[in-house]
PDB file of C-alpha atoms in Angstrom:
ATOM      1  CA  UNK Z   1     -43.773  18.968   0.522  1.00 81.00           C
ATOM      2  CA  UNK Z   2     -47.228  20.105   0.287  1.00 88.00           C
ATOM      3  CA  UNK Z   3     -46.791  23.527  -1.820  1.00 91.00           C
ATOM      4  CA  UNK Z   4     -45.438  20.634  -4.491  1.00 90.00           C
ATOM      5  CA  UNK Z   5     -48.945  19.386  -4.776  1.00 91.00           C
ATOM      6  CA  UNK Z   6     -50.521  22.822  -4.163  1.00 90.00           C
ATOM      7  CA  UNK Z   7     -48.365  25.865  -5.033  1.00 89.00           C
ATOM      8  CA  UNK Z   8     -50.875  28.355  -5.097  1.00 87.00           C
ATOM      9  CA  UNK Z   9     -52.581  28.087  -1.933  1.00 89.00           C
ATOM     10  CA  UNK Z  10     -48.808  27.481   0.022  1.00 90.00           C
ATOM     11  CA  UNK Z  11     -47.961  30.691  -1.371  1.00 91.00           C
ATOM     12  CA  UNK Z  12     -51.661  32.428  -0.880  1.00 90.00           C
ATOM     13  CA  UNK Z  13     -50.194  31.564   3.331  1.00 92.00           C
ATOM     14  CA  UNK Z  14     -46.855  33.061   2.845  1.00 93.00           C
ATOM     15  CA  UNK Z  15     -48.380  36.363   1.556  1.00 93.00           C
ATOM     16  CA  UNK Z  16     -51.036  36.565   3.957  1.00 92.00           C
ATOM     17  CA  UNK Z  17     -48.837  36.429   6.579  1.00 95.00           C
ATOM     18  CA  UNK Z  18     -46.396  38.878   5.126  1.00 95.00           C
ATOM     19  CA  UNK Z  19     -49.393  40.901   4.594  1.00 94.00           C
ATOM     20  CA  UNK Z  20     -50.230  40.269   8.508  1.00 96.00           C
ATOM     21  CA  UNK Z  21     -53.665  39.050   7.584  1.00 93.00           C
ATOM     22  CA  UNK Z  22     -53.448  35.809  10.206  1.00 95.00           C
ATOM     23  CA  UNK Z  23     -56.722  35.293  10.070  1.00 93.00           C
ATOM     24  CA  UNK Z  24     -56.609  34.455   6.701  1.00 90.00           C
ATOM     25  CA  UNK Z  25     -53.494  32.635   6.469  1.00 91.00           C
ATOM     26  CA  UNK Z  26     -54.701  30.273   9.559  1.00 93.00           C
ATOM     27  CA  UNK Z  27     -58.089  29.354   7.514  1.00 90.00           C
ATOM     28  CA  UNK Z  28     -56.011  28.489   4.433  1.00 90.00           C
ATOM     29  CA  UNK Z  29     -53.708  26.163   6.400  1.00 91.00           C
ATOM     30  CA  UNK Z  30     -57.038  24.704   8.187  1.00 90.00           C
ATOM     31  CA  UNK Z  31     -58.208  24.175   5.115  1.00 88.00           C
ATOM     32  CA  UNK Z  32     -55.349  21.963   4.003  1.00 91.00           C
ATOM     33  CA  UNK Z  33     -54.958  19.763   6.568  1.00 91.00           C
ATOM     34  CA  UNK Z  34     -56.995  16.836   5.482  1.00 90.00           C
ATOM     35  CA  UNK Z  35     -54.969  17.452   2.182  1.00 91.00           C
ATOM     36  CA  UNK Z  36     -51.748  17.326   3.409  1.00 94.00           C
ATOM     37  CA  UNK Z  37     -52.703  14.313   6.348  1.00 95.00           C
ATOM     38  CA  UNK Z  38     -53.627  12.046   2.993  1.00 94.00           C
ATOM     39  CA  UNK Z  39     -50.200  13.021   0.968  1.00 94.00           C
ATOM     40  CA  UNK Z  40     -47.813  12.822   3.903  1.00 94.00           C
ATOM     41  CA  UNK Z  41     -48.773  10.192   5.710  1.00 96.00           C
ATOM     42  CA  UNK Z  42     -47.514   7.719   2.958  1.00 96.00           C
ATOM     43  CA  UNK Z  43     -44.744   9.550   2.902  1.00 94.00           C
ATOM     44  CA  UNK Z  44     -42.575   9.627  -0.612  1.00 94.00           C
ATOM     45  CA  UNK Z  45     -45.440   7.221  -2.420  1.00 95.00           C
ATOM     46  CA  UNK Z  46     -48.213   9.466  -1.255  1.00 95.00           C
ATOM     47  CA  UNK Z  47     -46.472  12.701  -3.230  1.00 94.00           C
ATOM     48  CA  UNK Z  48     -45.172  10.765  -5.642  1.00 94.00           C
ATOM     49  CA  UNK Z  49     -48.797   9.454  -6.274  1.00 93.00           C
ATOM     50  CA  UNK Z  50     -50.285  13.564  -5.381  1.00 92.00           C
ATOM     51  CA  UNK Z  51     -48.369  14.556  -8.186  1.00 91.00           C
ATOM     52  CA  UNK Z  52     -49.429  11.963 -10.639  1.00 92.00           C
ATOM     53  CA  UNK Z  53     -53.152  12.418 -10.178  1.00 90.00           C
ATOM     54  CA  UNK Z  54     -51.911  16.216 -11.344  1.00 87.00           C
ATOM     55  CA  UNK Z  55     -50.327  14.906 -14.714  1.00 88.00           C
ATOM     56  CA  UNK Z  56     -46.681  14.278 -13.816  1.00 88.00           C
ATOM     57  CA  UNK Z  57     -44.960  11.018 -14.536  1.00 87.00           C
ATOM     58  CA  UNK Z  58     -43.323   9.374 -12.120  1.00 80.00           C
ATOM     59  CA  UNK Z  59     -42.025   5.528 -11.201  1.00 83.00           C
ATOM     60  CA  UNK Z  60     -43.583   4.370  -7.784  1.00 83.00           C
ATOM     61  CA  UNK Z  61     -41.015   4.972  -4.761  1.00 89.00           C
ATOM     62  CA  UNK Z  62     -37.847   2.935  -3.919  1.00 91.00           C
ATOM     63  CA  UNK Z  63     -37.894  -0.201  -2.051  1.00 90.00           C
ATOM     64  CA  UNK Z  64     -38.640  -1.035   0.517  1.00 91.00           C
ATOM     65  CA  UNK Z  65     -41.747   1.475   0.180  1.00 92.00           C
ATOM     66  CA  UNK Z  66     -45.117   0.237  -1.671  1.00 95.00           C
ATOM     67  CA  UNK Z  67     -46.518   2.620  -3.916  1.00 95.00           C
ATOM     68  CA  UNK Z  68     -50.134   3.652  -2.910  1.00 95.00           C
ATOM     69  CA  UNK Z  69     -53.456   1.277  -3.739  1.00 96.00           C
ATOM     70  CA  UNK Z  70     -56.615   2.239  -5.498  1.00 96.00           C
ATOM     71  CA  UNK Z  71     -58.239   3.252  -2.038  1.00 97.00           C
ATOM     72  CA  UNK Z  72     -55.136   5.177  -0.919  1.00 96.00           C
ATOM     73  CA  UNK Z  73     -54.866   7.018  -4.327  1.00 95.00           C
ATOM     74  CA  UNK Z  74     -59.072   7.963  -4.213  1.00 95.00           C
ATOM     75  CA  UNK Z  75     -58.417   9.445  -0.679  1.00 95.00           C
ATOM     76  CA  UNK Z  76     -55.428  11.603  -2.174  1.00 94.00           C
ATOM     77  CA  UNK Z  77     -57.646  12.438  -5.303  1.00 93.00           C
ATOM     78  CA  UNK Z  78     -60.226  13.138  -3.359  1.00 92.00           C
ATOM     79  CA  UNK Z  79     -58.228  15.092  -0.710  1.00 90.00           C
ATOM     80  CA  UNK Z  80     -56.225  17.373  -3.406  1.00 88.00           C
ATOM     81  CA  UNK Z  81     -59.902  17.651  -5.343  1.00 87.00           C
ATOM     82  CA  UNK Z  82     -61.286  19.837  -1.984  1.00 86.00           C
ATOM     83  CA  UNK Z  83     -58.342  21.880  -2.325  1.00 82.00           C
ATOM     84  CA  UNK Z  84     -57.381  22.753  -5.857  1.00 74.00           C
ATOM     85  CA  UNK Z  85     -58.147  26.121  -7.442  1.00 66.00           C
ATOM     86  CA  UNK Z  86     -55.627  28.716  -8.744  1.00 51.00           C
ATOM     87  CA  UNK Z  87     -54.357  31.880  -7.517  1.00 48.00           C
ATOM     88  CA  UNK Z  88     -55.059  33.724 -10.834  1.00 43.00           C
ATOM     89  CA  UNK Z  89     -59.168  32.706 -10.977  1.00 43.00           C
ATOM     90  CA  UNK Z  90     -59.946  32.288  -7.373  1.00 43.00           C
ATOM     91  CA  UNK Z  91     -59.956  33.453  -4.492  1.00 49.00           C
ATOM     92  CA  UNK Z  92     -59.635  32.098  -0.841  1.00 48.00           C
ATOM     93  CA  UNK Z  93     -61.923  32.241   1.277  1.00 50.00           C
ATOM     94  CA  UNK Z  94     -63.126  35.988   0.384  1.00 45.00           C
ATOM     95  CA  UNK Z  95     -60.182  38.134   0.347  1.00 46.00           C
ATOM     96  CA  UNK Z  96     -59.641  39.492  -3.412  1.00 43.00           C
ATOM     97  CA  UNK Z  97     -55.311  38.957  -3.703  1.00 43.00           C
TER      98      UNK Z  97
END
C-alpha cells in the first residue's frame, strides 16, 4: 500500500534489486520505514488520509473505522514529508538512475 503514497521510491527498490544493487535497495526500504509505520498502522484511514495530504479527495473510511486526528495526520505529513522526492529530479541516496 505504500508505493500508493510513494511510487517513485517503491519502484527506485524494485529496480535496484533487478539491477542487483542490494545495498541500495535495502537503504531505500530503511529509509521508509518510519513512513510506512505512520500510514499503515491506521490501516485504511491512515492511506486514505496519506493520500489526501498529496491532493486526492477522498471520504474518511467506513465504519466502524475513525478517520485520523490532527496529531495522527501531522505524524503522516510529517512522515511522507522525509520521504518525498521524484524519480525524474532526484536521486537516492547517491546512485544516478
Amino acid at each position: 500500500m505504500l508505493a500508493n503514497v510513494l511510487p517513485d521510491q517503491s519502484r527506485y527498490i524494485f529496480d535496484a534489486v533487478a539491477r542487483g544493487d542490494l545495498a541500495a535497495a535495502q537503504a531505500m526500504q530503511k529509509s521508509l520505514v518510519d513512513a510506512d509505520w505512520e500510514i499503515l498502522s491506521r490501516q485504511a484511514a491512515g492511506l486514505k488520509a496519506a493520500l489526501t495530504l498529496l491532493g486526492f479527495e477522498f471520504i474518511g473510511p467506513r465504519a466502524p473505522q475513525e478517520p485520523c486526528n490532527a496529531d495522527e495526520i501531522g505524524a503522516i505529513r510529517q512522515a511522507v514529508d522525509a520521504n518525498r522526492w521524484s524519480a525524474y529530479d532526484l536521486t537516492f541516496p547517491t546512485t544516478k538512475r
